[in-house]
Short mmCIF file of C-alpha atoms in Angstrom, two decimals:
data_model
loop_
_atom_site.label_atom_id
_atom_site.label_comp_id
_atom_site.label_asym_id
_atom_site.label_seq_id
_atom_site.Cartn_x
_atom_site.Cartn_y
_atom_site.Cartn_z
CA MET A 1 4.24 24.87 0.07
CA THR A 2 2.09 21.90 1.12
CA TRP A 3 0.71 21.22 -2.34
CA LEU A 4 4.06 21.96 -3.99
CA PHE A 5 5.63 19.19 -1.92
CA CYS A 6 2.86 16.77 -2.95
CA VAL A 7 3.36 17.73 -6.61
CA PHE A 8 7.11 17.21 -6.28
CA VAL A 9 6.55 13.74 -4.80
CA GLY A 10 4.11 12.85 -7.58
CA VAL A 11 6.50 13.99 -10.32
CA ALA A 12 9.43 12.15 -8.73
CA LEU A 13 7.44 8.92 -8.49
CA ARG A 14 6.24 9.27 -12.08
CA LEU A 15 9.86 9.62 -13.25
CA GLU A 16 10.80 6.56 -11.18
CA TYR A 17 8.00 4.57 -12.84
CA LEU A 18 9.13 5.61 -16.35
CA LEU A 19 12.75 4.77 -15.53
CA ALA A 20 11.80 1.36 -14.13
CA LYS A 21 9.67 0.65 -17.20
CA HIS A 22 12.56 1.62 -19.51
CA ILE A 23 15.05 -0.62 -17.65
CA LEU A 24 12.63 -3.55 -17.74
CA GLU A 25 12.06 -3.11 -21.47
CA SER A 26 15.80 -3.34 -22.13
CA ARG A 27 16.54 -6.11 -19.60
CA PHE A 28 13.46 -8.30 -20.18
CA PRO A 29 12.30 -7.81 -23.79
CA GLU A 30 10.52 -11.19 -23.63
CA TRP A 31 8.16 -9.96 -20.89
CA THR A 32 4.68 -8.76 -21.84
CA ASN A 33 3.80 -5.08 -21.41
CA ASN A 34 1.42 -6.18 -18.67
CA LYS A 35 4.18 -7.92 -16.70
CA ARG A 36 6.58 -4.99 -17.05
CA ARG A 37 3.89 -2.59 -15.88
CA ILE A 38 3.07 -4.70 -12.84
CA PHE A 39 6.75 -4.82 -11.87
CA ALA A 40 7.30 -1.08 -12.46
CA VAL A 41 4.23 -0.23 -10.36
CA ARG A 42 5.60 -2.40 -7.57
CA VAL A 43 8.93 -0.58 -7.69
CA VAL A 44 7.18 2.76 -7.12
CA SER A 45 4.88 1.35 -4.42
CA CYS A 46 7.84 -0.24 -2.64
CA THR A 47 9.66 3.12 -2.66
CA HIS A 48 6.66 4.79 -1.05
CA ALA A 49 6.27 2.00 1.53
CA THR A 50 9.98 2.04 2.46
CA ILE A 51 10.26 5.82 2.89
CA SER A 52 6.95 6.04 4.78
CA ALA A 53 7.79 3.09 7.05
CA LEU A 54 11.27 4.40 7.91
CA GLY A 55 9.93 7.89 8.56
CA CYS A 56 7.10 6.53 10.67
CA ILE A 57 9.32 4.28 12.81
CA CYS A 58 11.93 7.01 13.34
CA SER A 59 9.27 9.55 14.34
CA LEU A 60 7.65 7.18 16.84
CA LEU A 61 10.99 6.10 18.33
CA PHE A 62 12.46 9.61 18.67
CA ASP A 63 9.29 11.34 19.81
CA LEU A 64 7.24 9.15 22.13
CA ASN A 65 4.76 11.99 22.66
CA LEU A 66 3.11 10.79 19.45
CA VAL A 67 2.19 7.59 21.30
CA ARG A 68 1.51 9.16 24.70
CA GLU A 69 -0.81 11.81 23.28
CA PRO A 70 -2.01 10.59 19.88
CA TYR A 71 -4.77 13.21 19.59
CA GLU A 72 -3.34 16.60 20.63
CA TYR A 73 0.42 16.30 20.00
CA SER A 74 1.94 17.22 16.63
CA ASN A 75 5.33 17.85 15.04
CA SER A 76 6.65 18.99 11.66
CA SER A 77 8.52 15.79 10.76
CA ALA A 78 5.30 13.77 10.98
CA ALA A 79 3.54 16.36 8.79
CA TYR A 80 6.03 15.79 5.96
CA ILE A 81 5.56 12.04 6.20
CA PHE A 82 1.82 12.57 5.73
CA LEU A 83 2.46 14.91 2.80
CA PHE A 84 4.77 12.35 1.19
CA SER A 85 2.07 9.68 1.42
CA MET A 86 -0.55 12.11 0.10
CA GLY A 87 1.71 12.82 -2.89
CA TYR A 88 1.98 9.09 -3.57
CA PHE A 89 -1.77 8.44 -3.32
CA LEU A 90 -2.55 11.38 -5.61
CA TYR A 91 0.03 10.07 -8.09
CA ASP A 92 -1.41 6.56 -7.84
CA LEU A 93 -4.97 7.72 -8.51
CA MET A 94 -3.77 9.68 -11.53
CA ASP A 95 -1.75 6.68 -12.72
CA MET A 96 -4.80 4.41 -12.53
CA TYR A 97 -6.86 7.03 -14.38
CA ILE A 98 -4.26 7.37 -17.17
CA HIS A 99 -4.21 3.60 -17.71
CA GLY A 100 -7.99 3.20 -17.56
CA GLU A 101 -7.95 1.10 -14.40
CA LEU A 102 -10.09 3.19 -12.03
CA PRO A 103 -13.40 1.48 -13.00
CA ASN A 104 -11.89 -1.88 -11.93
CA SER A 105 -10.17 -0.52 -8.82
CA LYS A 106 -13.08 0.67 -6.69
CA GLU A 107 -11.67 -0.73 -3.43
CA TYR A 108 -8.41 1.13 -3.96
CA PHE A 109 -10.18 4.31 -4.99
CA VAL A 110 -12.06 4.22 -1.66
CA HIS A 111 -8.85 3.34 0.23
CA HIS A 112 -6.84 6.19 -1.31
CA SER A 113 -9.69 8.69 -0.93
CA LEU A 114 -10.15 7.85 2.77
CA VAL A 115 -6.43 8.28 3.43
CA LEU A 116 -6.28 11.61 1.56
CA ILE A 117 -9.33 12.96 3.41
CA ALA A 118 -8.00 11.77 6.78
CA PHE A 119 -4.52 13.26 6.25
CA SER A 120 -6.05 16.55 5.05
CA ILE A 121 -8.16 16.78 8.22
CA ILE A 122 -5.11 15.99 10.36
CA LEU A 123 -2.90 18.60 8.70
CA LEU A 124 -5.58 21.32 8.75
CA SER A 125 -6.60 20.69 12.37
CA GLY A 126 -3.16 19.91 13.83
CA ARG A 127 -4.73 16.96 15.67
CA LEU A 128 -4.42 13.14 15.52
CA PHE A 129 -0.76 13.10 14.45
CA GLY A 130 0.10 10.16 16.70
CA PHE A 131 -3.05 8.37 15.63
CA ALA A 132 -2.04 8.61 11.96
CA MET A 133 1.58 7.62 12.63
CA ILE A 134 0.45 4.41 14.33
CA GLY A 135 -1.80 3.72 11.36
CA LEU A 136 1.12 4.23 8.96
CA LEU A 137 2.92 1.27 10.51
CA VAL A 138 1.05 -0.81 7.91
CA GLU A 139 3.71 0.34 5.42
CA VAL A 140 6.31 -1.85 7.15
CA GLN A 141 4.44 -4.96 6.02
CA THR A 142 3.72 -3.43 2.63
CA ILE A 143 7.46 -3.43 1.86
CA PHE A 144 7.64 -7.22 2.18
CA LEU A 145 4.41 -7.64 0.23
CA HIS A 146 5.79 -5.73 -2.76
CA VAL A 147 9.13 -7.54 -2.58
CA ARG A 148 7.26 -10.86 -2.52
CA THR A 149 5.39 -9.97 -5.71
CA MET A 150 8.52 -8.74 -7.51
CA VAL A 151 10.45 -11.88 -6.55
CA ARG A 152 7.65 -14.06 -7.91
CA LEU A 153 7.60 -12.05 -11.14
CA LEU A 154 11.33 -12.73 -11.49
CA GLY A 155 10.56 -16.45 -11.37
CA ALA A 156 11.36 -17.45 -7.78
CA SER A 157 9.93 -20.84 -6.84
CA ARG A 158 7.73 -21.28 -3.80
CA GLU A 159 10.07 -24.09 -2.73
CA HIS A 160 13.13 -21.80 -2.68
CA LYS A 161 14.43 -21.41 0.89
CA MET A 162 14.86 -17.60 0.78
CA TYR A 163 11.41 -17.16 -0.74
CA SER A 164 9.95 -19.38 1.97
CA HIS A 165 11.51 -17.11 4.62
CA LEU A 166 10.11 -14.06 2.79
CA ILE A 167 6.49 -15.27 2.73
CA ASN A 168 6.69 -16.33 6.39
CA LEU A 169 8.04 -12.89 7.36
CA ASN A 170 5.38 -11.29 5.19
CA MET A 171 2.55 -13.10 6.98
CA TRP A 172 4.04 -12.39 10.42
CA CYS A 173 4.37 -8.67 9.61
CA LEU A 174 0.81 -8.61 8.30
CA PHE A 175 -0.53 -9.33 11.77
CA VAL A 176 2.01 -7.18 13.66
CA PHE A 177 1.92 -4.10 11.43
CA ARG A 178 -1.57 -4.26 9.88
CA HIS A 179 -4.07 -6.03 12.13
CA LEU A 180 -2.54 -5.01 15.48
CA PRO A 181 -2.27 -1.22 14.85
CA ILE A 182 -5.78 -1.01 13.35
CA THR A 183 -7.20 -3.02 16.27
CA PHE A 184 -5.44 -0.71 18.75
CA LEU A 185 -6.74 2.42 17.02
CA LEU A 186 -10.31 1.08 16.97
CA TYR A 187 -9.98 0.28 20.70
CA PHE A 188 -8.56 3.75 21.36
CA LEU A 189 -11.44 5.48 19.56
CA THR A 190 -14.28 3.36 20.92
CA VAL A 191 -13.10 2.75 24.50
CA LYS A 192 -10.29 5.04 25.70
CA ASP A 193 -10.76 8.31 23.81
CA ASP A 194 -12.69 11.22 25.29
CA LYS A 195 -11.30 14.07 23.14
CA VAL A 196 -12.07 13.29 19.49
CA PRO A 197 -15.33 15.00 18.36
CA THR A 198 -18.19 12.59 17.71
CA VAL A 199 -18.53 13.23 13.96
CA LEU A 200 -14.79 12.86 13.39
CA ARG A 201 -14.72 9.74 15.55
CA LEU A 202 -17.50 8.14 13.50
CA PHE A 203 -15.62 8.94 10.27
CA LEU A 204 -12.38 7.47 11.64
CA VAL A 205 -14.07 4.32 12.97
CA GLY A 206 -15.75 3.82 9.60
CA GLY A 207 -12.46 4.31 7.75
CA LEU A 208 -10.57 1.97 10.07
CA THR A 209 -13.30 -0.66 9.75
CA PHE A 210 -12.95 -0.52 5.97
CA LEU A 211 -9.16 -0.84 6.28
CA GLU A 212 -9.54 -3.86 8.55
CA TYR A 213 -11.88 -5.44 5.99
CA HIS A 214 -9.19 -4.73 3.38
CA ASN A 215 -6.54 -6.34 5.63
CA THR A 216 -8.71 -9.39 6.30
CA HIS A 217 -9.33 -9.84 2.57
CA LEU A 218 -5.57 -9.60 2.02
CA THR A 219 -4.83 -12.13 4.77
CA ILE A 220 -7.22 -14.73 3.34
CA SER A 221 -5.92 -14.23 -0.19
CA MET A 222 -2.30 -14.55 0.95
CA ALA A 223 -3.11 -17.68 2.94
CA LYS A 224 -4.65 -19.30 -0.13
CA THR A 225 -1.79 -18.28 -2.42
CA ASP A 226 1.18 -18.91 -0.10
CA GLY A 227 -0.13 -21.93 1.79
CA PHE A 228 -1.06 -20.86 5.32
CA PHE A 229 -3.75 -21.99 7.78
CA GLY A 230 -4.34 -25.31 6.02
CA PHE A 231 -4.49 -23.99 2.47
CA PRO A 232 -2.24 -25.90 0.03
CA GLY A 233 -0.81 -22.80 -1.66
CA VAL A 234 -0.13 -22.23 -5.34
CA ALA A 235 3.12 -23.59 -6.78
CA THR A 236 3.20 -21.49 -9.96
CA LEU A 237 2.03 -17.89 -10.19
CA ASP A 238 2.05 -15.85 -13.40
CA GLU A 239 1.74 -12.09 -13.82
CA ASP A 240 -2.06 -12.24 -13.45
CA SER A 241 -2.04 -14.29 -10.24
CA CYS A 242 1.13 -13.23 -8.36
CA ASP A 243 -0.79 -10.53 -6.51
CA PRO A 244 -2.87 -11.98 -3.63
CA LEU A 245 -5.80 -9.70 -4.49
CA GLY A 246 -5.68 -10.38 -8.22
CA ALA A 247 -4.97 -8.27 -11.28
CA VAL A 248 -6.67 -5.12 -12.47
CA ASN A 249 -6.85 -4.68 -16.23
CA SER A 250 -8.50 -1.82 -18.06
CA GLU A 251 -11.56 -2.44 -20.17
CA LYS A 252 -9.46 -1.55 -23.21
CA GLU A 253 -6.98 -4.28 -22.32
CA LYS A 254 -9.70 -6.87 -21.80
CA ALA A 255 -11.05 -6.15 -25.25
CA ALA A 256 -7.54 -6.36 -26.74
CA LYS A 257 -6.66 -9.77 -25.25
CA PRO A 258 -6.17 -12.45 -27.88
CA ALA A 259 -7.47 -15.99 -27.52
CA ASN A 260 -4.28 -17.28 -25.88
CA GLY A 261 -4.93 -14.96 -22.92
CA HIS A 262 -1.73 -12.88 -23.23
CA SER A 263 -2.20 -9.17 -22.80
CA ILE A 264 -1.07 -6.86 -25.59
CA THR A 265 -1.68 -3.60 -23.78
CA ASN A 266 -0.89 -2.28 -20.34
CA GLY A 267 -2.46 -3.67 -17.17
CA LYS A 268 -1.57 -3.65 -13.51
CA ALA A 269 -1.80 -5.64 -10.31
CA LYS A 270 -3.86 -4.13 -7.55
CA ARG A 271 -2.03 -1.90 -5.09
CA ILE A 272 -1.86 -2.79 -1.44
CA ASP A 273 -0.89 0.27 0.61
#
């Protein structure tokens, strides 16, 4: 049943991607394949982030035992949220493999693999449910990050008032829902915890440290692109620069790029999950 649910999630997300790609082809025939792919990928990623974030917030609000006892307490609703995310990450890895992007997406391969291993351990052991739910709060900020990229792809100007509010909210949420939860979990594991086995604790601390590096990299890139902390920001962003961590193109696409720099095959912006 567990793996069937993950397969169902993966198939549903694949169908959503194909539908989004079809709609974009009919609505924006002037867009490059690369731009349509970036946007379609963001649609799927935003769906995952929204469902995961809503499920995470509802679980934490309606069952405070997940916060009071993050190691030993568990419930079935949280398990299905983990399975949903596992289905998405498995789909995403397969999607990158199909489009030849895995060799240029090492950071995201490590990120997805760590999450899949961690969720598998949690589901098999019945432990650390609250720990993982607090970690999943990062998906709240991910929603705004994907919306930001899609709005820029649609041509929104950095000077537009609504876009200005969006990037400010995005940066605020980055600290509240990414840096703060990871910092708390590292503090919990290294200072407060006396129940997590040593080997598992070392694995979790290592994984969280990598995620915090990922978040710091994202923060710096966003600051440079959107104009925070003294950086001037970038007024115009195209499909290859709208993502704060840059674009990922397959080797096949790089070889197929003509001299004017426009892609003629599929490519994709890096995920941030």
